[in-house]
CSV table of C-alpha atoms and ligand atoms in Angstrom, one decimal:
chain,number,residue,atom,x,y,z
P,1,MET,CA,155.1,107.6,60.7
P,2,GLY,CA,155.5,104.4,62.7
P,3,GLN,CA,154.6,101.1,61.1
P,4,GLU,CA,152.0,100.3,63.8
P,5,LEU,CA,150.3,103.7,63.1
P,6,LYS,CA,150.2,103.0,59.4
P,7,LEU,CA,148.7,99.6,60.0
P,8,LEU,CA,146.1,101.1,62.3
P,9,LEU,CA,145.2,103.7,59.7
P,10,SER,CA,144.8,101.2,56.9
P,11,ALA,CA,142.7,99.1,59.1
P,12,CYS,CA,140.5,102.1,59.7
P,13,LEU,CA,140.3,102.8,56.0
P,14,VAL,CA,139.2,99.2,55.4
P,15,ILE,CA,136.5,99.5,58.0
P,16,THR,CA,135.2,102.9,56.7
P,17,SER,CA,135.1,101.7,53.1
P,18,ALA,CA,133.2,98.6,54.2
P,19,VAL,CA,130.7,100.9,55.9
P,20,ALA,CA,130.6,103.2,52.9
P,21,GLY,CA,128.5,100.7,51.0
P,22,ALA,CA,125.7,101.0,53.4
P,23,GLU,CA,122.8,103.5,53.4
P,24,TYR,CA,123.4,107.0,54.8
P,25,VAL,CA,122.4,107.1,58.5
P,26,ARG,CA,121.7,110.5,60.1
P,27,PRO,CA,123.4,111.2,63.4
P,28,PRO,CA,121.1,111.3,66.5
P,29,PRO,CA,118.8,114.3,66.6
P,30,ARG,CA,119.4,117.3,68.7
P,31,ARG,CA,116.8,118.9,71.0
P,32,THR,CA,115.1,122.1,69.7
P,33,LEU,CA,115.7,125.2,71.8
P,34,ASP,CA,113.0,126.5,74.2
P,35,PHE,CA,111.8,130.1,73.6
P,36,PRO,CA,110.4,131.8,76.6
P,37,TRP,CA,109.1,134.5,74.2
P,38,SER,CA,106.3,136.8,75.2
P,39,PRO,CA,105.7,140.0,73.4
P,40,ARG,CA,104.9,142.9,75.7
P,41,ARG,CA,101.6,143.6,74.1
P,42,PRO,CA,99.4,141.8,71.5
P,43,SER,CA,100.3,144.6,69.1
P,44,SER,CA,104.1,144.3,69.7
P,45,PRO,CA,106.0,143.4,66.6
P,46,GLN,CA,107.4,139.8,66.6
P,47,GLN,CA,109.5,137.9,64.1
P,48,VAL,CA,110.7,141.1,62.4
P,49,HIS,CA,112.7,140.5,59.2
P,50,VAL,CA,113.6,142.6,56.2
P,51,SER,CA,114.3,141.7,52.5
P,52,LEU,CA,115.3,143.5,49.3
P,53,ALA,CA,112.2,144.6,47.3
P,54,GLY,CA,113.4,146.0,44.0
P,55,LYS,CA,115.7,148.9,43.4
P,56,LYS,CA,116.2,151.0,46.5
P,57,HIS,CA,113.3,149.4,48.4
P,58,MET,CA,113.1,147.0,51.2
P,59,ARG,CA,110.2,145.0,52.6
P,60,ILE,CA,109.7,144.9,56.4
P,61,SER,CA,107.8,141.9,57.6
P,62,TRP,CA,106.5,141.1,61.1
P,63,VAL,CA,103.8,139.3,63.0
P,64,THR,CA,101.4,140.6,65.7
P,65,ASP,CA,99.0,138.6,67.9
P,66,ASP,CA,96.6,141.6,67.6
P,67,LYS,CA,94.5,141.2,64.5
P,68,SER,CA,93.7,145.0,64.4
P,69,ALA,CA,97.4,146.1,64.7
P,70,PRO,CA,98.1,148.5,61.8
P,71,SER,CA,100.4,147.5,58.9
P,72,HIS,CA,102.5,150.6,58.8
P,73,VAL,CA,106.2,151.4,59.2
P,74,THR,CA,107.7,154.7,60.2
P,75,TYR,CA,111.4,155.3,59.5
P,76,GLY,CA,114.2,157.8,59.3
P,77,LYS,CA,117.9,158.2,59.4
P,78,SER,CA,118.4,159.1,63.0
P,79,PRO,CA,117.1,157.3,66.1
P,80,GLY,CA,113.6,158.5,67.2
P,81,ARG,CA,113.2,160.8,64.2
P,82,HIS,CA,111.0,159.1,61.7
P,83,ASP,CA,110.4,161.4,58.7
P,84,PHE,CA,108.7,158.8,56.6
P,85,ALA,CA,105.6,156.6,57.1
P,86,VAL,CA,104.3,153.9,54.8
P,87,GLU,CA,101.2,151.8,54.8
P,88,GLY,CA,101.4,148.2,53.7
P,89,LEU,CA,99.5,145.0,53.5
P,90,SER,CA,98.8,142.1,55.8
P,91,THR,CA,97.8,138.4,55.5
P,92,SER,CA,97.2,135.4,57.8
P,93,TYR,CA,96.6,131.7,57.3
P,94,SER,CA,95.1,128.7,59.0
P,95,TYR,CA,96.8,125.4,59.0
P,96,LEU,CA,94.6,122.6,60.4
P,97,LEU,CA,93.9,123.8,64.0
P,98,TYR,CA,96.6,126.5,64.0
P,99,LYS,CA,95.7,130.1,63.2
P,100,SER,CA,98.6,132.5,62.5
P,101,GLY,CA,98.9,135.9,63.9
P,102,LYS,CA,98.6,138.9,61.6
P,103,ILE,CA,101.5,138.9,59.2
P,104,HIS,CA,102.4,142.4,58.0
P,105,HIS,CA,104.5,143.2,54.8
P,106,VAL,CA,105.4,146.9,54.2
P,107,VAL,CA,107.7,148.0,51.4
P,108,ILE,CA,109.7,151.1,52.3
P,109,GLY,CA,111.7,153.4,50.0
P,110,PRO,CA,113.2,154.8,48.0
P,111,LEU,CA,116.1,154.4,50.4
P,112,GLU,CA,119.7,155.6,50.1
P,113,TYR,CA,122.4,153.1,49.6
P,114,ASP,CA,124.7,152.0,52.4
P,115,MET,CA,122.7,153.8,55.0
P,116,VAL,CA,121.4,153.0,58.4
P,117,TYR,CA,117.7,153.5,58.9
P,118,PHE,CA,115.7,153.4,62.2
P,119,TYR,CA,112.2,152.0,62.0
P,120,LYS,CA,109.2,151.0,64.0
P,121,CYS,CA,106.5,148.5,63.1
P,122,GLY,CA,102.9,149.5,63.6
P,123,GLY,CA,103.9,152.5,65.9
P,124,GLU,CA,105.1,150.1,68.6
P,125,ASP,CA,108.4,149.8,70.4
P,126,PRO,CA,111.1,148.7,70.1
P,127,GLU,CA,112.8,150.8,67.4
P,128,PHE,CA,114.8,148.6,65.0
P,129,GLN,CA,117.6,149.5,62.7
P,130,LEU,CA,118.7,148.2,59.4
P,131,LYS,CA,121.5,148.9,57.0
P,132,THR,CA,120.9,149.1,53.2
P,133,PRO,CA,123.4,147.5,50.9
P,134,PRO,CA,126.0,149.6,49.0
P,135,ALA,CA,125.3,150.9,45.4
P,136,GLU,CA,128.5,149.5,44.0
P,137,LEU,CA,131.0,146.8,44.7
P,138,PRO,CA,132.4,145.7,47.1
P,139,VAL,CA,129.5,143.9,48.6
P,140,THR,CA,129.5,141.0,51.1
P,141,PHE,CA,127.0,138.1,51.5
P,142,SER,CA,126.8,135.8,54.5
P,143,ILE,CA,125.4,132.4,53.6
P,144,ALA,CA,124.1,129.5,55.6
P,145,GLY,CA,121.3,127.0,54.7
P,146,ASP,CA,119.4,124.4,56.7
P,147,LEU,CA,119.3,126.6,59.8
P,148,GLY,CA,116.6,125.1,62.1
P,149,GLN,CA,116.5,126.3,65.7
P,150,THR,CA,118.9,124.4,67.9
P,151,GLY,CA,122.0,125.3,70.0
P,152,TRP,CA,123.9,124.7,66.8
P,153,THR,CA,121.8,127.3,65.0
P,154,LYS,CA,122.4,129.8,67.7
P,155,SER,CA,126.1,129.3,67.4
P,156,THR,CA,125.9,129.8,63.6
P,157,LEU,CA,123.9,133.0,64.1
P,158,ASP,CA,126.3,134.3,66.7
P,159,HIS,CA,129.1,133.8,64.3
P,160,ILE,CA,127.3,135.5,61.4
P,161,ASN,CA,126.5,138.4,63.7
P,162,LYS,CA,130.2,138.9,64.2
P,163,CYS,CA,131.0,139.4,60.5
P,164,ASP,CA,130.6,142.5,58.5
P,165,TYR,CA,128.1,141.7,55.7
P,166,ASP,CA,125.4,143.4,53.7
P,167,VAL,CA,122.9,140.6,52.7
P,168,HIS,CA,122.2,137.2,54.2
P,169,LEU,CA,121.4,134.4,51.7
P,170,LEU,CA,119.6,131.2,52.8
P,171,PRO,CA,119.4,128.4,50.2
P,172,GLY,CA,116.4,126.7,51.8
P,173,ASP,CA,115.3,124.9,55.0
P,174,LEU,CA,114.5,127.6,57.5
P,175,ALA,CA,112.5,126.7,60.5
P,176,TYR,CA,112.3,122.9,60.4
P,177,ALA,CA,108.7,123.5,61.6
P,178,ASP,CA,107.6,120.4,59.7
P,179,TYR,CA,103.9,120.9,60.1
P,180,MET,CA,104.2,122.2,63.7
P,181,GLN,CA,103.2,125.8,62.9
P,182,HIS,CA,104.3,127.4,66.1
P,183,TRP,CA,107.8,126.5,65.2
P,184,TRP,CA,107.6,129.0,62.4
P,185,ASP,CA,106.9,131.7,65.1
P,186,THR,CA,109.8,130.6,67.3
P,187,PHE,CA,112.2,130.5,64.3
P,188,GLY,CA,111.1,134.1,63.4
P,189,ASN,CA,111.9,135.3,66.8
P,190,LEU,CA,115.2,133.4,66.9
P,191,VAL,CA,116.5,135.1,63.8
P,192,GLN,CA,114.9,138.5,64.4
P,193,PRO,CA,118.1,140.2,65.8
P,194,LEU,CA,119.9,139.5,62.6
P,195,ALA,CA,117.1,139.4,60.1
P,196,SER,CA,115.7,142.8,61.3
P,197,ALA,CA,119.0,144.4,60.6
P,198,ARG,CA,120.1,143.1,57.2
P,199,PRO,CA,118.1,141.8,54.3
P,200,TRP,CA,117.5,138.1,54.4
P,201,MET,CA,117.0,136.5,51.0
P,202,VAL,CA,115.7,133.0,51.1
P,203,THR,CA,114.5,130.3,48.9
P,204,GLU,CA,112.5,127.1,49.7
P,205,GLY,CA,113.8,123.7,50.8
P,206,ASN,CA,112.0,120.5,51.5
P,207,HIS,CA,111.2,121.5,55.0
P,208,GLU,CA,109.1,124.4,53.7
P,209,GLN,CA,106.7,122.2,51.8
P,210,GLU,CA,104.3,121.0,54.5
P,211,PHE,CA,102.0,119.5,51.9
P,212,ILE,CA,99.1,117.3,52.9
P,213,PRO,CA,97.4,115.7,49.9
P,214,LEU,CA,93.8,116.9,49.4
P,215,VAL,CA,94.0,118.9,52.6
P,216,MET,CA,96.8,121.5,52.5
P,217,ASP,CA,98.6,123.1,49.7
P,218,GLY,CA,102.4,123.2,50.0
P,219,PHE,CA,104.3,126.3,51.1
P,220,VAL,CA,101.3,127.9,52.8
P,221,SER,CA,103.3,129.1,55.9
P,222,TYR,CA,106.5,129.8,54.0
P,223,ASN,CA,104.8,132.0,51.4
P,224,ALA,CA,102.7,133.9,53.9
P,225,ARG,CA,105.7,134.7,56.2
P,226,TRP,CA,108.8,134.9,54.0
P,227,LYS,CA,107.6,137.0,51.1
P,228,MET,CA,110.4,137.6,48.6
P,229,PRO,CA,110.5,140.1,45.7
P,230,TYR,CA,109.0,137.8,43.1
P,231,LYS,CA,106.6,140.3,41.7
P,232,GLU,CA,109.4,142.9,41.6
P,233,SER,CA,111.5,140.5,39.5
P,234,GLY,CA,108.7,139.5,37.1
P,235,SER,CA,108.1,136.0,38.6
P,236,SER,CA,104.6,134.7,39.3
P,237,SER,CA,105.7,132.6,42.3
P,238,ASN,CA,107.3,133.3,45.6
P,239,LEU,CA,109.2,130.0,45.0
P,240,TYR,CA,111.7,131.6,42.5
P,241,TYR,CA,112.8,135.2,41.9
P,242,SER,CA,115.8,137.3,41.4
P,243,PHE,CA,117.4,140.4,42.9
P,244,GLU,CA,120.3,142.7,42.2
P,245,VAL,CA,122.6,144.2,44.8
P,246,ALA,CA,125.6,146.3,44.0
P,247,GLY,CA,127.3,144.5,41.0
P,248,VAL,CA,125.7,141.1,41.6
P,249,HIS,CA,122.6,139.6,40.0
P,250,VAL,CA,121.2,136.7,42.0
P,251,VAL,CA,118.7,134.1,40.8
P,252,MET,CA,117.0,132.3,43.7
P,253,LEU,CA,115.5,129.1,42.2
P,254,GLY,CA,113.0,126.5,43.4
P,255,SER,CA,114.1,122.9,43.8
P,256,TYR,CA,110.5,122.0,44.8
P,257,THR,CA,108.4,123.4,42.1
P,258,ASP,CA,108.3,122.7,38.3
P,259,PHE,CA,111.5,123.3,36.5
P,260,ASP,CA,111.0,121.4,33.2
P,261,MET,CA,111.4,123.2,29.9
P,262,TYR,CA,107.8,124.1,29.7
P,263,SER,CA,107.4,125.2,33.3
P,264,ASN,CA,106.8,128.8,34.4
P,265,GLN,CA,110.0,128.7,36.3
P,266,TYR,CA,112.0,127.8,33.2
P,267,ARG,CA,110.3,130.4,31.1
P,268,TRP,CA,110.8,133.1,33.8
P,269,LEU,CA,114.5,132.1,34.2
P,270,MET,CA,115.2,132.4,30.5
P,271,LYS,CA,113.7,135.8,30.5
P,272,ASP,CA,115.5,136.9,33.7
P,273,LEU,CA,118.9,135.6,32.5
P,274,SER,CA,118.6,137.2,29.1
P,275,LYS,CA,118.0,140.6,30.8
P,276,VAL,CA,121.2,140.4,32.8
P,277,ASN,CA,123.6,143.2,31.9
P,278,ARG,CA,127.2,142.1,32.8
P,279,GLN,CA,128.4,145.7,32.5
P,280,LYS,CA,126.1,146.7,35.3
P,281,THR,CA,126.2,143.4,37.2
P,282,PRO,CA,129.5,141.6,36.3
P,283,TRP,CA,128.6,138.8,38.8
P,284,LEU,CA,125.9,136.3,38.2
P,285,VAL,CA,125.0,133.9,41.1
P,286,ALA,CA,122.3,131.2,41.4
P,287,SER,CA,121.0,129.6,44.5
P,288,PHE,CA,118.6,126.7,45.2
P,289,HIS,CA,118.2,124.0,47.8
P,290,VAL,CA,119.3,120.6,46.4
P,291,PRO,CA,123.0,120.6,45.3
P,292,TRP,CA,124.0,119.3,41.9
P,293,TYR,CA,127.6,118.6,42.8
P,294,ASN,CA,127.7,116.7,46.0
P,295,SER,CA,130.1,113.9,47.1
P,296,ASN,CA,128.4,113.2,50.4
P,297,PHE,CA,126.3,110.1,51.0
P,298,ALA,CA,123.4,112.3,52.0
P,299,HIS,CA,121.0,113.2,49.2
P,300,GLN,CA,123.2,111.7,46.6
P,301,ARG,CA,121.9,112.5,43.0
P,302,GLU,CA,118.6,114.0,44.3
P,303,GLY,CA,119.3,117.1,42.2
P,304,GLU,CA,119.8,115.1,39.0
P,305,GLU,CA,116.6,115.9,37.3
P,306,MET,CA,116.8,119.7,37.9
P,307,MET,CA,120.4,119.6,36.9
P,308,ALA,CA,119.7,117.9,33.6
P,309,THR,CA,117.2,120.7,32.7
P,310,LEU,CA,118.8,123.8,34.2
P,311,GLU,CA,122.5,123.2,34.1
P,312,PRO,CA,122.9,124.0,30.4
P,313,LEU,CA,120.9,127.2,30.8
P,314,LEU,CA,123.0,128.4,33.8
P,315,TYR,CA,126.2,127.5,32.0
P,316,ALA,CA,125.2,129.2,28.8
P,317,ALA,CA,124.2,132.3,30.8
P,318,GLY,CA,127.6,132.3,32.4
P,319,VAL,CA,126.6,131.8,36.1
P,320,ASP,CA,129.7,132.4,38.2
P,321,ILE,CA,128.7,130.8,41.5
P,322,VAL,CA,126.0,128.3,42.6
P,323,LEU,CA,125.1,128.1,46.3
P,324,ALA,CA,123.0,125.2,47.5
P,325,GLY,CA,122.1,123.6,50.9
P,326,HIS,CA,120.2,120.4,51.8
P,327,VAL,CA,123.3,118.3,52.7
P,328,HIS,CA,124.2,119.1,56.2
P,329,ALA,CA,127.9,119.7,55.6
P,330,TYR,CA,130.2,122.0,53.6
P,331,GLU,CA,131.6,121.3,50.2
P,332,ARG,CA,133.3,123.6,47.6
P,333,ALA,CA,133.7,122.5,44.0
P,334,LYS,CA,136.0,123.9,41.4
P,335,ARG,CA,134.5,125.4,38.2
P,336,VAL,CA,132.6,122.5,36.7
P,337,TYR,CA,130.1,121.6,34.0
P,338,ASN,CA,128.4,118.3,33.1
P,339,GLY,CA,130.4,116.5,35.7
P,340,LYS,CA,133.8,117.6,34.4
P,341,LEU,CA,136.1,120.4,35.3
P,342,ASP,CA,135.4,123.4,33.0
P,343,PRO,CA,137.0,126.8,33.3
P,344,CYS,CA,133.7,128.4,32.0
P,345,GLY,CA,131.4,126.5,34.4
P,346,PRO,CA,130.2,127.8,37.8
P,347,VAL,CA,131.9,127.3,41.2
P,348,HIS,CA,129.4,125.1,43.1
P,349,ILE,CA,129.2,125.4,46.9
P,350,THR,CA,127.1,123.4,49.3
P,351,ILE,CA,126.5,125.2,52.5
P,352,GLY,CA,123.7,123.3,54.3
P,353,ASP,CA,125.6,123.4,57.6
P,354,GLY,CA,123.5,126.0,59.5
P,355,GLY,CA,122.9,123.6,62.4
P,356,ASN,CA,119.4,122.1,62.4
P,357,ARG,CA,118.2,119.3,64.7
P,358,GLU,CA,119.0,116.5,62.2
P,359,GLY,CA,122.7,116.9,62.7
P,360,LEU,CA,125.6,116.6,60.3
P,361,ALA,CA,126.0,114.4,57.2
P,362,HIS,CA,129.4,112.8,58.0
P,363,ARG,CA,130.0,110.3,55.2
P,364,TYR,CA,131.6,111.0,51.9
P,365,HIS,CA,132.2,109.0,48.8
P,366,ASP,CA,135.8,108.1,48.2
P,367,PRO,CA,137.9,108.9,46.4
P,368,GLN,CA,137.0,112.6,46.4
P,369,PRO,CA,135.8,113.5,42.9
P,370,GLU,CA,138.1,115.6,40.8
P,371,TRP,CA,135.8,118.5,40.9
P,372,SER,CA,135.6,118.6,44.7
P,373,ALA,CA,138.1,121.0,46.2
P,374,PHE,CA,137.2,120.9,49.9
P,375,ARG,CA,134.6,119.0,52.0
P,376,GLU,CA,133.9,118.8,55.7
P,377,ALA,CA,131.0,117.9,57.9
P,378,SER,CA,131.0,120.7,60.4
P,379,PHE,CA,128.5,123.4,61.2
P,380,GLY,CA,129.4,126.9,60.0
P,381,HIS,CA,128.6,129.6,57.5
P,382,GLY,CA,130.1,131.1,54.4
P,383,GLU,CA,131.1,134.7,53.5
P,384,LEU,CA,131.3,135.9,50.0
P,385,GLU,CA,132.9,139.2,49.3
P,386,PHE,CA,132.6,140.5,45.7
P,387,VAL,CA,135.7,142.7,45.8
P,388,ASN,CA,135.5,144.2,42.3
P,389,SER,CA,134.3,143.2,38.9
P,390,SER,CA,136.9,140.5,38.5
P,391,HIS,CA,137.6,139.1,42.0
P,392,ALA,CA,135.5,137.6,44.8
P,393,PHE,CA,136.7,136.1,48.0
P,394,TRP,CA,135.0,133.1,49.5
P,395,SER,CA,135.6,131.9,53.0
P,396,TRP,CA,134.0,129.2,55.2
P,397,HIS,CA,133.9,129.7,59.0
P,398,ARG,CA,133.4,126.7,61.2
P,399,ASN,CA,131.4,127.2,64.4
P,400,ASP,CA,134.0,125.3,66.4
P,401,ASP,CA,136.5,128.1,65.6
P,402,ASP,CA,136.5,131.8,66.3
P,403,GLU,CA,134.6,133.7,63.7
P,404,PRO,CA,137.6,135.5,62.1
P,405,MET,CA,139.3,132.2,61.4
P,406,ARG,CA,138.8,130.9,57.8
P,407,SER,CA,138.6,127.2,57.7
P,408,ASP,CA,138.5,127.2,53.9
P,409,HIS,CA,138.9,130.0,51.5
P,410,ALA,CA,139.4,130.7,47.8
P,411,TRP,CA,139.6,133.6,45.4
P,412,ILE,CA,137.1,133.3,42.6
P,413,SER,CA,137.7,135.3,39.4
P,414,SER,CA,134.6,136.2,37.3
P,415,LEU,CA,133.8,134.6,34.0
P,416,GLY,CA,133.5,138.1,32.6
P,417,SER,CA,137.2,138.7,33.2
P,418,SER,CA,138.1,135.3,31.8
P,419,GLY,CA,136.8,135.7,28.3
P,420,CYS,CA,134.2,132.9,28.8
P,421,LEU,CA,131.3,135.1,28.1
P,422,ALA,CA,131.9,136.1,24.5
P,423,GLY,CA,131.2,132.7,22.9
P,424,LYS,CA,128.6,132.0,25.5
P,425,ARG,CA,126.1,134.6,24.2
P,426,ARG,CA,125.6,132.6,21.0
P,427,GLU,CA,125.3,129.4,22.9
P,428,LEU,CA,122.8,130.9,25.2
P,429,TRP,CA,120.8,131.9,22.2
P,430,LYS,CA,120.8,128.4,20.9
P,431,VAL,CA,119.7,127.0,24.3
P,432,LEU,CA,116.9,129.5,24.6
P,433,VAL,CA,115.6,129.2,21.1
P,434,ALA,CA,116.1,125.6,20.1
P,435,PRO,CA,113.6,124.0,22.5
P,436,ARG,CA,110.9,126.5,21.3
P,437,SER,CA,111.3,125.8,17.6
P,438,THR,CA,111.0,122.0,17.8
T,501,NAG,C1,140.4,143.5,42.0
T,501,NAG,O1,140.7,142.9,43.3
T,501,NAG,C2,141.9,142.1,43.2
T,501,NAG,C3,142.1,141.5,44.6
T,501,NAG,O2,142.2,142.5,45.6
T,501,NAG,C4,143.1,142.9,42.7
T,501,NAG,O3,144.2,142.1,42.7
T,501,NAG,C5,142.8,143.5,41.4
T,501,NAG,O4,143.8,144.3,40.9
T,501,NAG,C6,141.5,144.3,41.4
T,501,NAG,N1,141.1,144.7,40.1
T,501,NAG,C7,140.8,145.9,39.8
T,501,NAG,C8,140.4,146.2,38.3
T,501,NAG,O5,140.7,146.8,40.6
T,502,FE2,FE1,116.7,120.0,52.9
């Protein structure tokens, strides 16, 4: 390297570190997409999406303008031949002057594993198709949080559409409707091609809150539209739940609801984690919106309170991987616990790079913390393949590159195969019981 270049680089470094003391500033906003969407008939299904709903069952959700459209789904294993019909439920909500369409939720099943089903909503065209996840490993997740509905989002969705995955996981911040209710509808239509074909498992972010003191409860739109299997997993709130797919147990937690030791979420989580059978589900994954390990300027230490309460519990339970969003960038941490490298802690990944209108979070704290393995502010998505009971393959795919290109990747070996779990059982017991007996 030439001397001048070195000088130039160090000058740049001085400038960036001088700037680094300042507050995080978001890049300029990006325009939201236009959607010239018009359903053919008022009873035509819109915003169709599917989610896992307990063993061998899936929930089909859609919206109609027609308030008398029936909540029923017909389905079968070949196109046009629907041997099964199921009746479900519907809901709707008002938000200030906005009135939602009729929101239908129908649970279908029992379904065969790893099978394509053809289905229609309310007897109306078009016929959709979905694929159920496999019964056993391997199983692949695609992951992207903080989606929004911009050209960047479209690019992320196009990339996800090119990969071969079984379940999409979204760690919060879906539509960026931010009180403008019709943006929930346009978001539903934007994601329909993907979300009607594979289960979308979501948890809430700050943009789902839409709380107006004394006037509107939080999460009204989110809960009505994105109903997750909370009842199926013994939870009393749509804001946290769990599901199992192939050999993976996933807890979807709520960063924006109570998580203290005496909260319903904490109690439910203890119960859920103590039921996990690592013979049946060797992999244990947790997902929530606000990251605990984040070296970006954006949302620095926002997750501290939740981390203080829940990190020991997740650690004791032997969670393998934690997936978060919120920070609009990508960061992969090594196995870590209590701020330090720990071979028995989870791998933390921030994947809030779905492409919403707020743009990227470019600025990082230097030096890069010891636990941080890779960080970059680019839009993209993650793919997580659980290959077998001991090995999983993680890759990150930047939107700027062709989908098959892996911009970052890592093999992750399970805690079960590392011997970390044996001593942990006793520790978990202590964590679970100690706070109760004091
Ligand atoms: C699991 O997959 C990894 C990676 O492909 C392989 O090296 C390992 O032998 C496999 N283990 C078993 C038990 O099949
Ligand atoms: Fe967020």
